[in-house]
CSV table of C-alpha atoms in Angstrom, one decimal:
chain,number,residue,atom,x,y,z
A,25,MET,CA,-0.2,-0.1,-0.1
A,26,ALA,CA,1.6,3.6,-0.9
A,27,ASP,CA,2.4,5.9,1.8
A,28,PRO,CA,-0.1,8.7,1.8
A,29,ILE,CA,2.4,10.7,3.6
A,30,GLY,CA,4.7,11.2,0.4
A,31,THR,CA,2.2,12.3,-1.8
A,32,GLU,CA,2.8,15.5,-3.6
A,33,ILE,CA,0.4,17.8,-5.3
A,34,VAL,CA,1.3,19.4,-8.4
A,35,VAL,CA,-0.3,22.8,-9.4
A,36,GLU,CA,0.1,23.6,-13.1
A,37,GLN,CA,0.5,27.3,-14.0
A,38,ASP,CA,-2.6,28.5,-16.5
A,39,ALA,CA,-2.4,31.2,-18.8
A,40,PRO,CA,-1.9,35.0,-17.5
A,41,PHE,CA,-4.7,36.8,-16.3
A,42,SER,CA,-6.6,33.3,-14.9
A,43,THR,CA,-7.9,33.4,-11.4
A,44,PRO,CA,-5.5,33.1,-8.7
A,45,LYS,CA,-4.6,29.3,-7.8
A,46,ARG,CA,-3.1,27.5,-4.7
A,47,SER,CA,0.7,27.1,-4.6
A,48,SER,CA,2.0,24.0,-6.0
A,49,ARG,CA,4.1,23.4,-2.9
A,50,VAL,CA,4.0,20.2,-1.3
A,51,VAL,CA,0.9,19.6,1.5
A,52,LYS,CA,2.0,17.6,4.4
A,53,PRO,CA,-0.8,16.1,6.3
A,54,THR,CA,-0.8,17.1,9.8
A,55,SER,CA,0.5,14.7,13.0
A,56,LYS,CA,-3.2,14.3,13.7
A,57,VAL,CA,-4.3,13.0,10.3
A,58,ARG,CA,-1.2,10.9,10.1
A,59,ASP,CA,-1.9,9.4,13.7
A,60,THR,CA,-5.6,8.7,12.8
A,61,ALA,CA,-4.5,6.9,9.3
A,62,ARG,CA,-2.0,4.9,11.1
A,63,GLN,CA,-4.7,3.8,13.5
A,64,LEU,CA,-7.0,3.0,10.6
A,65,GLU,CA,-4.5,0.9,9.0
A,66,ASP,CA,-3.5,-1.1,12.2
A,67,THR,CA,-7.1,-2.0,12.6
A,68,ALA,CA,-7.5,-3.3,9.3
A,69,ILE,CA,-4.4,-5.4,9.7
A,70,GLU,CA,-5.6,-6.8,13.0
A,71,THR,CA,-9.2,-7.5,11.1
A,72,ARG,CA,-7.5,-9.4,8.3
A,73,ARG,CA,-5.3,-11.4,10.9
A,74,ASN,CA,-8.4,-12.2,12.9
A,75,THR,CA,-10.1,-13.4,9.9
A,76,ARG,CA,-7.5,-15.7,8.9
A,77,HIS,CA,-7.4,-16.9,12.2
A,78,THR,CA,-11.1,-17.6,12.4
A,79,THR,CA,-11.2,-19.2,8.9
A,80,ARG,CA,-8.4,-21.7,9.9
A,81,ASN,CA,-10.7,-23.0,12.8
A,82,VAL,CA,-14.0,-23.0,11.3
A,83,PRO,CA,-15.2,-26.7,10.3
A,84,ALA,CA,-15.2,-27.9,6.9
A,85,GLU,CA,-18.8,-28.1,6.8
A,86,GLU,CA,-19.3,-24.5,7.5
A,87,GLN,CA,-16.6,-23.5,5.1
A,88,ILE,CA,-18.4,-25.5,2.5
A,89,ASP,CA,-22.0,-23.8,3.8
A,90,ARG,CA,-20.8,-20.6,3.4
A,91,PRO,CA,-20.3,-20.4,-0.1
A,92,THR,CA,-23.7,-22.1,-0.7
A,93,GLU,CA,-25.4,-19.6,1.4
A,94,THR,CA,-23.7,-16.8,-0.5
A,95,ARG,CA,-24.5,-18.1,-3.8
A,96,LYS,CA,-28.2,-18.4,-2.3
A,97,SER,CA,-28.2,-14.8,-0.9
A,98,SER,CA,-26.7,-13.5,-4.2
A,99,GLY,CA,-29.4,-15.0,-6.5
A,100,SER,CA,-32.1,-12.6,-5.9
A,101,GLY,CA,-34.4,-14.1,-8.3
A,102,SER,CA,-34.0,-17.6,-6.6
A,103,GLY,CA,-34.4,-16.1,-2.9
A,104,SER,CA,-37.7,-14.6,-4.1
A,105,SER,CA,-39.2,-17.4,-5.8
A,106,ASP,CA,-38.3,-19.6,-2.4
A,107,GLY,CA,-40.2,-17.0,-0.6
A,108,ARG,CA,-43.4,-17.1,-2.8
A,109,ALA,CA,-43.2,-21.0,-2.4
A,110,MET,CA,-42.7,-20.6,1.7
A,111,LEU,CA,-45.7,-18.0,1.9
A,112,GLN,CA,-47.8,-20.5,-0.4
A,113,LYS,CA,-47.1,-23.4,1.8
A,114,ALA,CA,-47.9,-21.8,4.8
A,115,LEU,CA,-51.3,-20.5,3.5
A,116,ASP,CA,-51.9,-24.0,2.5
A,117,LEU,CA,-51.1,-25.2,6.1
A,118,LEU,CA,-53.3,-22.4,7.5
A,119,ALA,CA,-56.2,-23.6,5.3
A,120,GLU,CA,-55.5,-27.1,6.5
A,121,SER,CA,-55.4,-26.0,10.1
A,122,ARG,CA,-58.9,-24.4,9.6
A,123,ARG,CA,-60.1,-27.2,8.1
A,124,GLU,CA,-59.0,-29.3,10.8
A,125,THR,CA,-60.4,-27.0,13.4
A,126,LYS,CA,-64.0,-27.0,11.7
A,127,ARG,CA,-63.8,-30.9,11.9
A,128,LEU,CA,-62.6,-30.6,15.5
A,129,GLN,CA,-65.7,-28.6,16.2
A,130,GLU,CA,-68.3,-30.8,14.3
A,131,ALA,CA,-67.1,-33.8,16.3
A,132,LEU,CA,-67.3,-31.8,19.6
A,133,LYS,CA,-70.8,-30.6,18.7
A,134,GLU,CA,-71.8,-34.6,17.7
A,135,GLN,CA,-69.8,-35.5,21.4
A,136,MET,CA,-72.0,-32.5,23.2
A,137,GLU,CA,-75.3,-34.1,21.6
A,138,MET,CA,-74.4,-37.3,22.3
A,139,THR,CA,-73.7,-36.1,26.0
A,140,LYS,CA,-77.1,-34.6,26.1
A,141,GLU,CA,-78.8,-37.7,25.1
A,142,LEU,CA,-76.9,-39.8,27.5
A,143,GLN,CA,-77.8,-37.1,30.3
A,144,GLU,CA,-81.7,-37.4,29.1
A,145,ALA,CA,-81.1,-41.4,29.2
A,146,VAL,CA,-79.7,-41.4,32.8
A,147,ALA,CA,-82.6,-38.6,33.9
A,148,LYS,CA,-85.2,-41.0,32.7
A,149,GLN,CA,-83.5,-44.2,34.3
A,150,GLU,CA,-83.4,-42.3,37.6
A,151,GLN,CA,-87.0,-41.5,37.0
A,152,THR,CA,-87.9,-45.2,36.3
A,153,MET,CA,-85.9,-46.5,39.4
A,154,HIS,CA,-87.8,-44.0,41.3
A,155,GLU,CA,-90.9,-45.2,40.3
A,156,MET,CA,-89.7,-48.8,40.6
A,157,GLY,CA,-88.7,-48.1,44.4
A,158,LYS,CA,-92.4,-46.9,45.2
A,159,GLN,CA,-93.9,-50.0,43.5
A,160,MET,CA,-91.7,-51.8,45.5
A,161,VAL,CA,-92.5,-50.6,48.8
A,162,GLU,CA,-96.1,-50.7,47.8
A,163,MET,CA,-95.7,-54.2,47.2
A,164,GLU,CA,-93.9,-54.8,50.2
A,165,GLU,CA,-96.7,-53.3,52.2
A,166,ARG,CA,-99.1,-55.7,50.6
A,167,MET,CA,-97.3,-58.6,51.2
A,168,THR,CA,-96.9,-57.6,54.9
A,169,GLU,CA,-100.5,-57.6,55.1
A,170,GLU,CA,-101.2,-60.6,53.0
A,171,LEU,CA,-98.2,-62.5,55.5
A,172,GLN,CA,-100.4,-60.9,58.2
A,173,ARG,CA,-103.8,-62.3,57.0
A,174,ALA,CA,-102.1,-65.7,56.2
A,175,ARG,CA,-100.6,-65.7,59.8
A,176,GLU,CA,-104.1,-65.1,61.3
A,177,GLN,CA,-105.5,-67.9,59.3
A,178,LEU,CA,-103.0,-70.2,60.3
A,179,GLU,CA,-103.7,-69.1,63.9
A,180,THR,CA,-107.1,-69.8,63.4
A,181,ILE,CA,-106.5,-73.3,61.7
A,182,THR,CA,-104.2,-73.9,64.5
A,183,THR,CA,-106.9,-73.2,67.1
A,184,ASN,CA,-109.7,-75.2,65.4
A,185,ALA,CA,-107.0,-78.1,65.1
A,186,THR,CA,-106.5,-78.2,68.8
A,187,ASP,CA,-109.9,-79.5,69.0
A,188,GLY,CA,-108.6,-82.9,67.8
A,189,PRO,CA,-110.4,-85.1,65.3
A,190,GLN,CA,-114.0,-85.6,65.3
A,191,ARG,CA,-114.8,-89.0,66.6
A,192,SER,CA,-118.2,-90.6,66.1
A,193,TYR,CA,-120.1,-92.8,68.4
A,194,ALA,CA,-119.1,-95.9,66.8
A,195,ASP,CA,-115.3,-95.0,66.6
A,196,VAL,CA,-115.5,-94.5,70.5
A,197,ALA,CA,-117.5,-97.9,70.8
A,198,ARG,CA,-114.8,-99.6,69.0
A,199,LEU,CA,-111.9,-98.4,71.1
A,200,THR,CA,-113.7,-99.6,74.7
A,201,SER,CA,-112.4,-103.3,74.1
A,202,PHE,CA,-108.9,-102.1,73.8
A,203,LEU,CA,-108.5,-99.5,76.2
A,204,PRO,CA,-109.0,-99.8,80.1
A,205,HIS,CA,-111.7,-98.3,81.8
A,206,ASN,CA,-109.2,-95.9,83.8
A,207,ASP,CA,-108.0,-94.4,80.7
A,208,SER,CA,-111.2,-93.4,79.1
A,209,ARG,CA,-111.3,-89.7,80.2
A,210,THR,CA,-108.1,-88.9,78.5
A,211,LEU,CA,-109.8,-88.9,75.2
A,212,ALA,CA,-111.8,-85.9,76.3
A,213,ALA,CA,-109.0,-83.7,76.5
A,214,PRO,CA,-107.1,-82.3,73.6
A,215,PRO,CA,-103.5,-81.8,73.5
A,216,ASN,CA,-103.9,-78.1,74.0
A,217,PRO,CA,-106.2,-76.7,76.8
A,218,THR,CA,-105.7,-73.2,76.2
A,219,ASP,CA,-109.2,-71.4,75.9
A,220,VAL,CA,-110.0,-69.5,72.8
A,221,PHE,CA,-112.0,-66.3,73.0
A,222,TYR,CA,-114.5,-65.5,70.4
A,223,CYS,CA,-116.9,-62.9,69.4
A,224,THR,CA,-119.7,-63.4,67.0
A,225,ILE,CA,-121.4,-60.8,65.1
A,226,ASP,CA,-124.5,-61.6,63.3
A,227,VAL,CA,-125.5,-59.5,60.4
A,228,SER,CA,-128.5,-61.1,59.1
A,229,ARG,CA,-131.2,-58.5,60.5
A,230,LEU,CA,-129.5,-55.5,58.7
A,231,GLY,CA,-132.1,-53.7,55.8
A,232,GLU,CA,-131.8,-55.0,52.4
A,233,ASP,CA,-131.1,-51.2,51.5
A,234,GLU,CA,-128.0,-51.0,53.9
A,235,ALA,CA,-124.6,-52.5,52.8
A,236,ARG,CA,-123.8,-55.9,54.1
A,237,LEU,CA,-121.0,-55.5,57.0
A,238,SER,CA,-118.1,-57.5,55.4
A,239,ALA,CA,-115.2,-59.2,57.5
A,240,GLY,CA,-113.0,-56.5,56.3
A,241,THR,CA,-115.4,-53.5,57.3
A,242,ILE,CA,-115.7,-55.4,60.9
A,243,ARG,CA,-111.8,-55.8,61.3
A,244,ALA,CA,-111.2,-52.2,60.5
A,245,THR,CA,-113.9,-50.9,62.7
A,246,VAL,CA,-112.8,-52.9,65.7
A,247,GLU,CA,-109.2,-52.3,65.5
A,248,ASN,CA,-109.6,-48.4,64.9
A,249,GLN,CA,-111.8,-48.4,68.2
A,250,VAL,CA,-109.5,-51.1,70.3
A,251,ARG,CA,-106.5,-49.1,69.5
A,252,SER,CA,-107.9,-45.7,70.4
A,253,GLU,CA,-109.3,-47.3,73.5
A,254,LEU,CA,-106.0,-49.1,74.6
A,255,ASP,CA,-103.7,-46.4,73.0
A,256,ASN,CA,-102.0,-49.1,70.9
A,257,PRO,CA,-101.6,-47.9,67.3
A,258,THR,CA,-100.1,-51.1,66.1
A,259,TRP,CA,-102.9,-53.5,68.1
A,260,ARG,CA,-104.7,-56.0,65.4
A,261,CYS,CA,-107.4,-58.7,65.9
A,262,ARG,CA,-105.9,-62.1,66.2
A,263,ALA,CA,-108.4,-63.4,63.4
A,264,VAL,CA,-111.5,-62.4,61.6
A,265,THR,CA,-113.5,-65.3,60.0
A,266,LYS,CA,-117.1,-66.2,58.5
A,267,ASP,CA,-119.0,-69.2,59.5
A,268,PRO,CA,-119.1,-71.4,56.3
A,269,LYS,CA,-122.2,-72.6,57.0
A,270,ASN,CA,-123.8,-69.2,57.6
A,271,PRO,CA,-122.3,-66.3,55.8
A,272,HIS,CA,-124.2,-63.9,57.9
A,273,ARG,CA,-122.2,-64.7,61.1
A,274,VAL,CA,-118.4,-63.3,61.5
A,275,ARG,CA,-116.2,-64.4,64.1
A,276,VAL,CA,-113.5,-62.1,65.7
A,277,THR,CA,-111.0,-64.2,67.6
A,278,CYS,CA,-109.4,-62.6,70.9
A,279,ARG,CA,-106.2,-63.5,72.7
A,280,ASP,CA,-107.6,-63.2,76.2
A,281,GLU,CA,-110.7,-62.6,78.3
A,282,SER,CA,-109.9,-58.8,78.9
A,283,GLU,CA,-109.6,-58.3,75.1
A,284,HIS,CA,-112.6,-60.7,74.5
A,285,GLU,CA,-114.5,-58.0,76.8
A,286,ILE,CA,-112.9,-54.9,74.8
A,287,VAL,CA,-114.0,-56.5,71.6
A,288,LYS,CA,-117.6,-57.1,72.6
A,289,ARG,CA,-118.3,-53.7,74.1
A,290,VAL,CA,-116.6,-52.1,70.8
A,291,ALA,CA,-119.0,-54.5,68.5
A,292,GLU,CA,-121.7,-53.6,70.4
A,293,THR,CA,-121.7,-49.5,70.4
A,294,LYS,CA,-119.7,-49.0,67.1
A,295,LEU,CA,-121.3,-51.4,64.4
A,296,ALA,CA,-124.0,-50.4,62.2
A,297,PRO,CA,-127.5,-50.9,63.9
A,298,GLY,CA,-129.0,-54.3,63.2
A,299,ALA,CA,-125.7,-56.1,64.1
A,300,ARG,CA,-126.3,-58.5,66.6
A,301,ILE,CA,-123.5,-59.8,69.3
A,302,LEU,CA,-124.4,-63.3,69.9
A,303,ARG,CA,-124.2,-64.9,73.2
A,304,ASP,CA,-120.5,-66.5,74.0
A,305,ASP,CA,-120.0,-70.1,73.3
A,306,LEU,CA,-120.7,-72.4,76.6
A,307,TYR,CA,-119.4,-75.6,77.3
A,308,PRO,CA,-121.8,-78.0,79.0
A,309,ILE,CA,-121.2,-81.1,81.2
A,310,ARG,CA,-123.3,-83.7,82.5
A,311,VAL,CA,-123.5,-84.4,86.2
A,312,ASP,CA,-125.4,-87.2,87.6
A,313,ASN,CA,-126.1,-88.2,91.0
A,314,VAL,CA,-126.6,-84.8,92.2
A,315,SER,CA,-128.7,-84.1,95.2
A,316,ARG,CA,-132.3,-83.0,94.2
A,317,ILE,CA,-132.8,-80.5,97.3
A,318,ALA,CA,-129.2,-79.0,96.4
A,319,VAL,CA,-130.8,-77.4,93.1
A,320,LEU,CA,-134.5,-77.5,93.4
A,321,ASP,CA,-136.8,-75.7,95.5
A,322,GLU,CA,-140.2,-76.9,96.9
A,323,ARG,CA,-142.0,-76.1,93.8
A,324,ASN,CA,-139.2,-78.1,91.5
A,325,GLU,CA,-137.9,-74.9,90.3
A,326,VAL,CA,-134.2,-74.3,89.9
A,327,LEU,CA,-132.7,-72.2,92.4
A,328,ALA,CA,-132.0,-68.7,91.7
A,329,GLU,CA,-128.7,-68.5,93.5
A,330,ILE,CA,-127.4,-71.8,92.1
A,331,THR,CA,-125.1,-70.7,89.6
A,332,GLU,CA,-123.3,-68.6,92.1
A,333,MET,CA,-123.3,-71.6,94.3
A,334,LEU,CA,-122.0,-74.0,92.1
A,335,GLY,CA,-119.0,-71.4,91.0
A,336,ARG,CA,-118.2,-71.1,94.6
A,337,GLU,CA,-118.3,-74.8,95.4
A,338,ASN,CA,-116.2,-75.9,92.5
A,339,ASP,CA,-114.0,-72.8,91.8
A,340,THR,CA,-115.2,-71.9,88.4
A,341,GLU,CA,-117.8,-69.9,86.4
A,342,VAL,CA,-120.9,-71.0,85.9
A,343,VAL,CA,-123.4,-69.5,83.4
A,344,LYS,CA,-126.6,-71.6,83.9
A,345,ILE,CA,-128.0,-75.1,84.5
A,346,ALA,CA,-130.7,-77.3,83.7
A,347,TRP,CA,-132.1,-80.0,85.6
A,348,LEU,CA,-132.4,-83.4,83.0
A,349,SER,CA,-134.5,-85.7,85.5
A,350,LYS,CA,-138.1,-85.8,85.5
A,351,ARG,CA,-139.4,-82.9,88.0
A,352,ASP,CA,-142.5,-84.8,88.8
A,353,VAL,CA,-140.7,-88.0,89.9
A,354,PRO,CA,-139.8,-87.2,93.6
A,355,LYS,CA,-136.2,-89.1,93.5
A,356,ALA,CA,-133.7,-87.7,95.7
A,357,TYR,CA,-131.1,-87.6,93.0
A,358,GLY,CA,-130.9,-86.9,89.6
A,359,SER,CA,-129.1,-85.4,86.7
A,360,MET,CA,-128.1,-81.7,85.5
A,361,VAL,CA,-126.3,-80.1,82.9
A,362,VAL,CA,-124.2,-77.3,83.6
A,363,TYR,CA,-123.2,-74.7,81.0
A,364,LEU,CA,-119.5,-73.6,82.0
A,365,LYS,CA,-117.9,-70.4,80.3
A,366,LYS,CA,-114.5,-71.5,80.0
A,367,ARG,CA,-113.6,-74.8,77.8
A,368,SER,CA,-110.6,-75.6,79.7
A,369,GLU,CA,-112.9,-75.8,82.9
A,370,ALA,CA,-115.3,-78.5,81.2
A,371,ARG,CA,-112.3,-80.5,80.1
A,372,ARG,CA,-111.0,-80.3,83.9
A,373,PHE,CA,-114.3,-81.8,85.4
A,374,ILE,CA,-114.6,-84.2,82.7
A,375,ASP,CA,-111.1,-85.2,83.5
A,376,GLU,CA,-111.5,-85.1,87.3
A,377,GLY,CA,-114.8,-87.0,86.7
A,378,PHE,CA,-116.3,-85.0,89.9
A,379,PHE,CA,-118.3,-81.7,90.4
A,380,VAL,CA,-119.7,-80.3,93.8
A,381,ALA,CA,-123.4,-79.6,94.3
A,382,GLY,CA,-124.7,-79.0,97.6
A,383,GLY,CA,-121.6,-80.4,99.4
A,384,GLU,CA,-121.9,-83.5,97.4
A,385,SER,CA,-119.9,-84.8,94.5
A,386,GLY,CA,-121.6,-85.9,91.5
A,387,THR,CA,-120.1,-87.7,88.7
A,388,THR,CA,-119.5,-85.7,85.3
A,389,LYS,CA,-119.3,-87.1,82.0
A,390,VAL,CA,-119.9,-85.1,78.6
A,391,SER,CA,-123.4,-83.9,77.8
A,392,ARG,CA,-125.1,-85.7,74.9
A,393,THR,CA,-128.5,-86.2,75.4
A,394,ILE,CA,-129.5,-82.5,75.9
A,395,LYS,CA,-132.4,-80.9,74.3
A,396,PRO,CA,-132.0,-77.6,74.3
A,397,ALA,CA,-134.4,-74.9,75.3
A,398,SER,CA,-133.5,-72.8,72.5
A,399,ALA,CA,-131.7,-72.2,69.3
A,400,ALA,CA,-128.8,-70.9,70.9
A,401,ASP,CA,-128.7,-73.6,73.6
A,402,ARG,CA,-128.9,-76.2,70.7
A,403,LYS,CA,-126.0,-74.5,69.2
A,404,PHE,CA,-123.9,-74.9,72.5
A,405,ALA,CA,-124.8,-78.5,73.1
A,406,ALA,CA,-124.2,-79.4,69.5
A,407,SER,CA,-120.7,-77.7,69.9
A,408,VAL,CA,-119.9,-79.9,72.6
A,409,HIS,CA,-121.2,-83.0,71.2
A,410,GLU,CA,-118.8,-82.6,68.5
A,411,LYS,CA,-115.8,-81.7,70.0
A,412,VAL,CA,-115.6,-84.2,73.0
A,413,ILE,CA,-116.8,-87.5,74.1
A,414,THR,CA,-115.7,-89.9,76.4
A,415,ILE,CA,-115.2,-93.5,76.2
A,416,ALA,CA,-117.4,-94.0,79.7
A,417,ASP,CA,-120.1,-92.6,77.9
A,418,ALA,CA,-119.4,-94.9,75.0
A,419,GLN,CA,-119.4,-98.0,77.2
A,420,LYS,CA,-122.9,-97.1,78.9
A,421,ARG,CA,-124.5,-96.3,75.4
A,422,SER,CA,-123.3,-99.8,74.1
């Protein structure tokens, strides 16, 4: 590089009468200019040195790629075409993205519709389950009522079964040759001596225009009134049955004597007018060898206080008596029939074989030849005749 310090400026002489010009002396730069020029030169030399050093350290691949990039940048026409291609590709990608977004939106919409349908189906299913739950509760209540009704019917059947099989006179007569006489009274007692109390209601006298009282109506009326009287909201009748031979008679089975009295009182006061409460079942026993003067007065009439006296003497409850022997025949001893309120008491006297009357004991046996004075008495006598019979009576009649 030529040294700028040694440069000379030559000024030619023009024609006379020209404008004045500078002198042609050599112009030397100032020290400041020379220092600046030297610094610039040193900087250029240092730059070239660094460039050579960097070029030696750059990998061969970059050295190869650099000319390629230089060539790409140098070709302005090819660069612009690549830019348009990239722009077109970006537009295509944007369009594809929009289409994909639209498809996703449609799929999301379908999914939301499906979710809504599923929610509606779940709501319908819950409603169906709720209705089924209500139906199950109703069915459970009905089943409970039916089970209670079946239990009551079973109790009634069991109660009736305790009376034992009905034996005819011929059956008992055939057994006399095989059983000893001392065991004859054991047949009169069924396996279960528990008394069963009934309240029989007759609805046959209700007017034809009035609705017949059904067993269900009677049950509901009795239960409501007894619950109120006993302050027991869960009380129920033990059983309510109809007489198969007389459908106008409904029988309410009670658990004990106190309950029997309450049911009778409620039935008498709360049922429809015309409904009759029949007299309780009585259980007659026949007593032989009874002192005549202990039962009859001078006019051959039954003593007025005879029932109380016999009840005290035998520690039982006597409802009434009837003299069986002929009253116009003056015999010192005769036979009578005693009507007892409890079946267990009748069985007890039949088993013991004795009944006290006027301080003397008469012999007992089942009443069979009684001719009741009324239809009600006939019912009581027939009841005992069907339920209880002794071998001793069969032997006597054979």
